[in-house]
Coordinates of C-alpha atoms in Angstrom, one line a residue:
M15 CA -6.0 -33.6 -7.3
S16 CA -2.4 -33.2 -6.6
L17 CA -0.4 -30.1 -6.2
P18 CA 0.3 -27.5 -8.9
N19 CA 3.6 -27.8 -11.1
G20 CA 5.3 -24.8 -11.1
P21 CA 9.5 -24.3 -11.6
Q22 CA 11.9 -26.9 -10.6
N23 CA 15.0 -24.7 -10.4
S24 CA 16.3 -24.6 -6.3
S25 CA 14.5 -22.3 -3.8
L26 CA 17.4 -19.9 -3.2
L27 CA 17.1 -19.6 -7.5
Q28 CA 14.1 -18.6 -7.3
S29 CA 14.1 -16.3 -4.6
I30 CA 17.1 -14.6 -6.3
Q31 CA 14.8 -14.3 -9.5
F32 CA 11.8 -12.9 -7.9
L33 CA 13.7 -10.5 -5.6
I34 CA 16.1 -9.4 -8.9
R35 CA 12.6 -8.9 -11.6
P36 CA 9.7 -9.9 -10.1
L37 CA 7.5 -8.7 -12.7
E38 CA 9.0 -10.9 -15.3
T39 CA 9.2 -13.8 -13.0
L40 CA 5.7 -13.5 -12.1
D41 CA 5.1 -12.9 -16.2
N42 CA 7.1 -16.1 -17.1
W43 CA 5.5 -18.7 -14.7
H44 CA 2.4 -17.4 -14.9
Q45 CA 3.1 -17.9 -19.1
Q46 CA 4.5 -21.8 -17.8
Y47 CA 2.0 -22.8 -15.6
G48 CA -0.9 -20.9 -15.7
D49 CA -2.9 -18.9 -13.0
T50 CA -2.3 -21.6 -10.7
F51 CA 1.7 -22.6 -9.9
R52 CA 3.7 -23.7 -7.2
V53 CA 7.1 -21.8 -6.0
L54 CA 10.2 -22.2 -3.7
G55 CA 10.4 -26.4 -5.3
N56 CA 9.2 -29.3 -3.5
E57 CA 9.6 -27.6 0.4
L58 CA 7.0 -27.9 2.9
P59 CA 5.2 -25.6 3.6
A60 CA 4.1 -25.1 0.2
T61 CA 3.7 -22.0 -1.5
I62 CA 0.9 -22.1 -3.9
F63 CA 0.0 -18.8 -5.9
F64 CA -3.9 -18.0 -7.7
S65 CA -4.6 -15.2 -9.7
S66 CA -7.8 -16.3 -11.4
P67 CA -10.7 -14.5 -10.3
E68 CA -13.3 -17.9 -9.1
A69 CA -9.7 -18.6 -6.8
I70 CA -9.3 -14.9 -5.9
Q71 CA -13.1 -14.9 -4.5
K72 CA -12.6 -18.6 -2.7
I73 CA -9.7 -17.3 -1.1
F74 CA -11.4 -14.1 -0.3
A75 CA -14.4 -15.7 0.6
S76 CA -13.2 -18.9 3.3
D77 CA -13.4 -18.5 7.0
S78 CA -10.0 -17.7 9.3
D79 CA -11.1 -21.3 10.3
Y80 CA -9.8 -22.9 7.0
L81 CA -7.7 -20.0 6.1
T82 CA -5.5 -17.3 8.5
S83 CA -3.2 -14.7 7.6
T84 CA 0.5 -14.6 8.2
R85 CA 0.7 -14.1 11.9
K86 CA 4.2 -12.3 13.6
N87 CA 5.7 -11.0 10.7
N88 CA 9.2 -11.6 12.2
L89 CA 11.1 -7.6 12.4
L90 CA 8.1 -6.1 10.7
S91 CA 5.6 -7.2 14.0
V92 CA 8.2 -5.8 16.2
V93 CA 8.0 -2.3 14.3
L94 CA 4.0 -2.4 14.4
G95 CA 3.2 -3.8 17.5
D96 CA 1.7 -7.7 17.8
T97 CA -1.9 -6.0 18.1
S98 CA -2.1 -4.9 14.5
V99 CA -4.5 -5.7 12.8
L100 CA -1.4 -7.3 10.3
F101 CA -1.3 -9.8 12.9
L102 CA -4.4 -10.8 14.2
D103 CA -6.7 -13.6 13.3
G104 CA -10.6 -14.0 14.0
E105 CA -12.5 -12.2 16.3
Q106 CA -9.6 -10.2 17.5
H107 CA -9.1 -9.0 13.3
Q108 CA -12.7 -8.2 13.1
R109 CA -12.7 -6.2 16.7
Q110 CA -9.9 -4.4 15.8
K111 CA -11.3 -3.3 12.5
R112 CA -15.0 -2.7 13.7
I113 CA -12.8 -0.1 16.1
V114 CA -10.2 1.3 13.5
M115 CA -13.0 1.8 10.7
P116 CA -14.8 4.8 11.8
G117 CA -11.6 7.1 11.2
F118 CA -12.1 6.4 7.4
H119 CA -15.9 6.5 7.2
S120 CA -17.0 8.7 4.0
E121 CA -18.0 11.8 6.7
R122 CA -14.2 11.5 8.0
I123 CA -12.8 11.3 4.8
R124 CA -14.1 14.5 3.4
E125 CA -13.0 16.3 6.5
Y126 CA -9.4 14.9 5.4
S127 CA -10.1 16.9 2.5
Q128 CA -9.1 20.8 3.4
R129 CA -6.0 19.6 5.2
I130 CA -4.7 17.4 2.4
C131 CA -5.0 20.2 0.3
E132 CA -3.4 22.5 1.8
I133 CA -0.5 20.3 2.7
I134 CA -0.2 20.2 -1.2
E135 CA -0.6 23.7 -1.5
E136 CA 2.1 24.3 0.8
R137 CA 4.5 22.3 -1.0
I138 CA 3.4 22.8 -4.4
N139 CA 4.6 26.4 -3.9
E140 CA 8.2 26.0 -3.7
L141 CA 8.5 24.9 -7.1
T142 CA 8.9 28.1 -8.5
N143 CA 9.5 28.4 -12.3
G144 CA 11.9 26.8 -13.9
K145 CA 12.5 24.6 -11.1
I146 CA 13.6 20.8 -11.5
F147 CA 12.7 18.2 -8.9
T148 CA 13.2 14.6 -8.3
V149 CA 9.0 13.4 -8.3
Y150 CA 10.1 10.5 -5.2
S151 CA 11.0 12.4 -3.6
F152 CA 9.0 15.5 -3.6
M153 CA 6.1 13.0 -3.1
K154 CA 7.4 11.3 -0.6
E155 CA 7.4 14.1 1.3
I156 CA 4.1 15.4 1.0
S157 CA 2.6 11.6 1.7
F158 CA 4.6 11.3 4.8
R159 CA 3.3 15.1 6.1
I160 CA -0.7 14.1 5.1
I161 CA -0.7 10.5 6.5
I162 CA 0.7 12.2 10.0
D163 CA -1.4 15.3 9.9
V164 CA -4.3 12.2 8.8
V165 CA -3.5 10.0 11.7
F166 CA -1.6 11.8 14.3
G167 CA -3.1 15.5 14.1
L168 CA 0.5 16.8 13.4
N169 CA 1.9 19.8 11.1
N170 CA 5.7 20.8 11.7
S171 CA 5.5 20.4 15.7
T172 CA 7.8 18.9 18.1
H173 CA 6.1 15.7 18.0
Y174 CA 5.8 15.9 13.8
N175 CA 9.9 16.4 13.5
Q176 CA 10.6 13.7 16.3
L177 CA 8.7 10.9 14.1
H178 CA 9.9 12.3 11.1
Q179 CA 13.2 11.9 12.8
L180 CA 12.6 8.0 13.4
L181 CA 10.1 6.8 12.0
R182 CA 11.5 7.6 8.1
P183 CA 14.6 5.7 8.3
L184 CA 13.0 2.6 10.3
F185 CA 10.1 2.4 7.5
D186 CA 13.2 2.8 4.6
F187 CA 14.3 -0.5 6.0
F188 CA 11.9 -2.2 5.5
H189 CA 11.4 -1.1 1.7
N190 CA 14.5 -1.9 0.8
P191 CA 15.0 -5.0 -1.2
L192 CA 17.6 -6.8 0.5
N193 CA 16.0 -6.3 3.8
S194 CA 12.6 -7.5 2.0
A195 CA 13.8 -10.2 1.1
S196 CA 14.8 -11.6 4.1
L197 CA 11.5 -11.1 5.4
L198 CA 10.1 -13.2 3.0
F199 CA 12.2 -15.2 1.4
L200 CA 15.6 -16.7 2.4
P201 CA 15.9 -19.5 4.5
L202 CA 15.2 -19.5 8.6
F203 CA 18.8 -20.2 9.5
V204 CA 19.2 -16.8 7.5
K205 CA 16.4 -14.9 8.6
D206 CA 17.2 -15.9 12.3
Y207 CA 20.7 -14.4 11.9
I208 CA 18.7 -11.0 10.8
F209 CA 16.5 -11.1 13.6
G210 CA 18.9 -11.4 15.6
S211 CA 21.0 -8.8 14.3
F212 CA 18.6 -6.0 14.4
G213 CA 15.6 -7.2 16.7
D214 CA 17.6 -5.3 19.5
S215 CA 18.2 -2.3 17.6
F216 CA 14.0 -2.2 16.4
K217 CA 13.1 -3.1 19.8
S218 CA 15.2 0.0 21.1
Q219 CA 14.0 2.0 18.4
R220 CA 10.3 0.9 18.9
E221 CA 10.4 2.1 22.3
R222 CA 11.1 5.6 21.3
I223 CA 8.8 6.4 19.0
Q224 CA 6.0 4.3 21.5
K225 CA 7.1 7.2 24.1
I226 CA 6.1 10.1 21.4
I227 CA 2.3 8.0 20.5
Y228 CA 1.8 7.6 24.1
A229 CA 2.7 11.0 25.4
L230 CA 0.4 12.4 22.6
I231 CA -2.0 9.9 23.5
R232 CA -1.8 11.0 26.9
E233 CA -2.3 15.3 26.1
R234 CA -4.8 14.5 23.8
K235 CA -6.9 13.0 26.5
A236 CA -6.2 15.5 29.2
E237 CA -6.8 18.2 26.8
N238 CA -10.3 16.5 26.0
S239 CA -9.9 17.6 22.3
F240 CA -11.2 15.1 20.4
S241 CA -13.0 17.1 18.2
Q242 CA -10.1 17.7 16.3
K243 CA -10.2 16.1 12.6
D244 CA -7.4 12.9 12.6
I245 CA -7.4 9.2 13.1
L246 CA -6.1 9.3 17.0
S247 CA -9.4 11.7 18.1
T248 CA -11.8 9.4 16.5
L249 CA -10.3 6.1 17.6
L250 CA -9.6 8.0 21.2
K251 CA -13.4 7.7 21.8
T252 CA -14.4 4.3 19.6
H253 CA -15.1 1.3 21.7
D254 CA -15.9 -2.2 21.1
E255 CA -19.6 -3.6 21.5
S256 CA -19.1 -4.3 24.8
G257 CA -18.4 -0.4 25.6
K258 CA -14.9 -1.0 25.9
L259 CA -11.8 1.5 24.7
M260 CA -8.7 0.4 23.1
T261 CA -6.0 0.3 24.8
E262 CA -2.7 2.5 24.4
K263 CA -1.1 -0.4 23.2
E264 CA -3.6 -1.2 20.7
L265 CA -3.8 2.3 19.6
C266 CA 0.0 2.8 19.1
D267 CA 0.3 -0.7 17.0
S268 CA -3.1 1.1 15.1
L269 CA -1.6 4.0 14.5
L270 CA 1.4 2.9 13.5
T271 CA 0.1 0.4 11.0
L272 CA -2.1 3.2 9.0
V273 CA 1.4 5.3 9.2
F274 CA 3.4 2.3 8.1
A275 CA 0.6 1.6 4.7
G276 CA 0.0 4.7 4.0
Y277 CA 3.6 6.4 3.8
E278 CA 5.5 4.8 0.8
T279 CA 2.9 3.2 -1.4
T280 CA 1.0 6.0 -2.0
T281 CA 4.4 7.8 -2.6
S282 CA 4.7 5.2 -5.7
V283 CA 1.6 5.7 -6.9
L284 CA 1.5 9.4 -7.0
S285 CA 5.1 9.4 -8.7
W286 CA 3.3 6.8 -11.5
A287 CA -0.1 9.1 -11.7
L288 CA 2.1 12.0 -12.4
Y289 CA 4.3 10.2 -14.9
W290 CA 1.8 9.0 -17.0
S291 CA 0.1 11.9 -16.3
H292 CA 2.4 13.9 -18.7
Y293 CA 4.3 11.0 -20.3
L294 CA 0.9 11.0 -22.8
P295 CA -0.2 14.1 -23.7
E296 CA -3.8 13.3 -24.2
V297 CA -4.1 11.7 -20.6
Q298 CA -3.2 15.3 -19.4
E299 CA -5.6 16.7 -22.3
K300 CA -8.3 14.7 -21.1
L301 CA -7.4 15.5 -17.5
L302 CA -7.0 19.3 -18.2
S303 CA -10.6 19.8 -19.5
E304 CA -12.4 17.6 -16.5
L305 CA -10.5 19.8 -14.0
A306 CA -11.3 23.2 -16.2
L307 CA -15.3 22.2 -14.8
T308 CA -15.0 22.3 -10.9
R309 CA -13.2 23.5 -8.5
D310 CA -14.7 21.9 -5.4
I311 CA -13.1 19.1 -3.2
S312 CA -15.8 16.9 -3.4
E313 CA -16.6 17.2 -6.9
I314 CA -13.0 16.7 -7.4
A315 CA -13.0 12.9 -6.3
R316 CA -16.3 11.9 -8.2
L317 CA -14.7 13.4 -11.4
P318 CA -14.6 10.4 -13.6
Y319 CA -11.5 10.4 -16.6
L320 CA -9.5 11.3 -12.9
S321 CA -11.0 8.7 -11.3
A322 CA -9.9 6.5 -13.7
V323 CA -6.3 7.2 -14.1
C324 CA -5.7 6.7 -10.3
S325 CA -7.4 3.5 -11.1
E326 CA -5.5 2.4 -14.1
T327 CA -2.2 3.6 -12.4
L328 CA -3.7 1.1 -9.0
R329 CA -4.0 -1.7 -11.9
L330 CA -0.5 -1.4 -13.1
Y331 CA 1.3 -0.9 -10.3
P332 CA -0.7 -2.2 -7.3
T333 CA 0.3 -1.1 -4.3
S334 CA 1.4 -4.9 -3.4
L335 CA 2.3 -7.3 -5.7
S336 CA 0.5 -10.0 -3.7
T337 CA -2.0 -9.7 -0.3
F338 CA -1.1 -11.0 2.9
S339 CA -0.2 -15.0 2.6
R340 CA -3.2 -16.7 4.3
F341 CA -2.0 -20.3 5.7
V342 CA -4.5 -22.9 5.7
Q343 CA -6.1 -24.3 8.7
K344 CA -8.3 -26.9 7.8
P345 CA -8.0 -28.8 4.3
I346 CA -9.7 -27.0 1.5
E347 CA -10.1 -27.9 -1.8
I348 CA -9.3 -24.6 -4.8
M349 CA -9.2 -24.7 -8.2
G350 CA -9.7 -28.6 -7.8
Y351 CA -6.3 -28.3 -5.7
H352 CA -7.0 -30.1 -2.0
L353 CA -4.7 -27.9 -0.1
E354 CA -3.7 -29.7 3.6
P355 CA -3.3 -27.8 6.5
G356 CA 0.1 -25.7 6.4
T357 CA -0.1 -25.1 2.6
I358 CA 0.7 -21.2 2.1
V359 CA -1.8 -19.3 0.1
N360 CA -0.6 -15.9 -1.7
V361 CA -3.0 -14.2 -4.4
S362 CA -1.0 -12.2 -6.8
I363 CA -2.1 -8.8 -7.7
Y364 CA -0.1 -8.2 -10.1
L365 CA -1.3 -11.5 -12.3
A366 CA -4.5 -10.7 -11.3
H367 CA -4.5 -7.3 -13.2
Q368 CA -2.3 -8.2 -15.8
R369 CA -5.1 -11.2 -17.6
E370 CA -4.9 -10.1 -21.2
E371 CA -8.9 -11.7 -21.1
V372 CA -9.9 -9.3 -18.3
Y373 CA -7.8 -6.2 -19.6
P374 CA -6.9 -6.2 -23.1
E375 CA -3.2 -5.3 -23.9
P376 CA -2.2 -5.0 -19.5
K377 CA 0.5 -3.6 -20.4
Q378 CA -0.5 -0.5 -21.9
F379 CA -1.9 2.8 -19.5
K380 CA -5.6 3.0 -20.4
P381 CA -8.2 4.6 -18.4
E382 CA -10.6 4.4 -20.9
R383 CA -10.8 1.1 -19.5
F384 CA -12.3 2.0 -16.1
L385 CA -14.8 4.3 -18.1
E386 CA -16.1 1.9 -20.4
R387 CA -16.9 -1.4 -17.4
Q388 CA -17.0 -2.3 -13.9
F389 CA -14.6 -4.7 -12.5
S390 CA -15.3 -6.9 -10.0
P391 CA -13.1 -6.9 -6.7
F392 CA -11.6 -10.6 -7.8
E393 CA -10.4 -8.7 -11.0
Y394 CA -9.7 -5.3 -9.8
L395 CA -7.9 -5.5 -6.2
P396 CA -5.5 -3.1 -5.5
F397 CA -5.7 -3.3 -1.9
G398 CA -6.5 -6.4 -1.5
G399 CA -10.0 -8.1 -0.3
G400 CA -11.3 -9.9 1.9
N401 CA -10.9 -9.8 6.1
Y402 CA -7.7 -8.2 5.2
R403 CA -8.7 -5.0 2.6
C404 CA -6.8 -2.2 3.5
L405 CA -8.6 0.3 5.7
G406 CA -7.0 3.3 3.9
A407 CA -8.4 2.4 0.6
A408 CA -10.7 5.2 0.0
L409 CA -8.1 7.5 1.9
A410 CA -5.3 6.9 -0.2
Q411 CA -7.7 7.4 -3.4
L412 CA -8.3 10.6 -2.3
E413 CA -5.0 11.5 -1.6
I414 CA -4.0 10.5 -5.2
K415 CA -6.7 12.3 -7.2
L416 CA -6.6 15.5 -4.7
M417 CA -2.5 15.2 -5.2
V418 CA -3.1 14.9 -9.0
A419 CA -5.4 17.7 -9.8
T420 CA -4.1 20.2 -8.0
M421 CA -0.6 19.9 -9.3
L422 CA -2.0 20.1 -12.9
S423 CA -4.4 22.6 -12.4
R424 CA -1.4 25.0 -10.3
L425 CA 1.2 23.9 -12.2
Q426 CA 2.6 23.2 -15.9
L427 CA 5.2 20.8 -15.6
A428 CA 7.2 18.7 -18.0
L429 CA 9.3 15.3 -17.9
V430 CA 13.2 16.4 -17.9
N431 CA 14.0 13.2 -20.0
P432 CA 10.3 12.2 -21.5
R433 CA 11.2 8.1 -22.6
P434 CA 10.0 5.1 -21.0
I435 CA 10.5 3.8 -17.9
K436 CA 10.3 0.2 -15.7
P437 CA 9.0 -0.6 -12.5
I438 CA 11.7 -1.4 -9.8
R439 CA 11.8 -2.8 -6.5
R440 CA 11.5 -1.1 -3.4
G441 CA 10.9 -3.4 -0.9
L442 CA 8.2 -5.3 -0.8
I443 CA 6.1 -3.1 -3.6
M444 CA 7.2 -2.0 -7.2
V445 CA 8.2 1.9 -7.7
P446 CA 9.4 4.1 -10.1
P447 CA 12.9 4.7 -10.9
N448 CA 14.2 8.4 -9.9
F449 CA 12.7 10.7 -12.4
E450 CA 12.5 14.4 -12.8
M451 CA 9.9 17.1 -13.9
V452 CA 10.4 20.8 -14.0
V453 CA 8.0 23.3 -13.8
S454 CA 7.8 25.3 -17.1
G455 CA 4.8 28.1 -15.8
V456 CA 2.0 28.3 -13.2
R457 CA -1.8 28.0 -14.4

């Protein structure tokens, strides 16, 4: 079968539409062309979007000999490093995942819980009665402190302040809509100009960050303090099947990737969860009733309605609109379409989560849907799937649950302007616009 249909306007116009109104553009394309469509006109290589469970299952199950990830993603690979798990394929990718995974085992996740709660409590104590605060900014600071503490074991130390000063503005560059568009959609000659303009600056910034991380690695080794409950300590003593430890560069790239992946994305989901739990009074009432049953951290993470609220938030606002692009390496057939090498395959997480037959009234916030049935990993995929599923998914979900539970249990909050809000693009993710809440009491 020939390649699927898709929008016929110019590639530049499609890119602008997707940049300015990504959700509406995806909805329109899906409505016009169905579950599978081609974008960027007739350019080669072809870019195909898939969103049906059958197609997603096929893509996630495909061997890397047939579908490989996007590699060396320009400026992002300069910042995160070329040994980042995001830019590796095949056995190299699998090896790196196997080494990093112990940092996210269930027992490790439980150990992080106490420290996450302590950081949340410290920030909540700053919210006095009558205080008005901007939710996204508040959540952003907490998310950064948590991810830096969990990854490096740092809390308000000299190294923490240095990383805060260097990483925040660097990562913010990639969450700027115009900059992200240049990485994904603009013509090659424009990309080359941008990369040439910023590449040297980013390399210099990367070297400063790398110097700090290398110092941390060497300090931890010298102290022989691998028992600390952070990911760096875990990775320092984790080796592959041949007994080989990670190099300092591999450690640095892995740690930077974990911080990048767990910072702005978690901020967005936390903000949305807090919004919906106060915009819909019935959601807050059910949460408070459930939270009144326990104070135990391990029990909180398993509360069914709280889990449903977090799952519904991630369904409506996944951490990314699409999974990482995959390149066809060998001819492969997906949904009857014969794809030749070089074809770019995109799984649309957003459209998969908007399927009416799977999620009735998909635009509505309805946590109960996650209490009524269990969805397959090809219907519900907020953290991607297959070989490239986000390693920190369990940690992110735990952080969201603990934050929502702690804030609702400790504070009486209200939206300053209780109105419907729409997501806005911030780089590669969709975030809530700046909205404010006020502390109306302490529980």
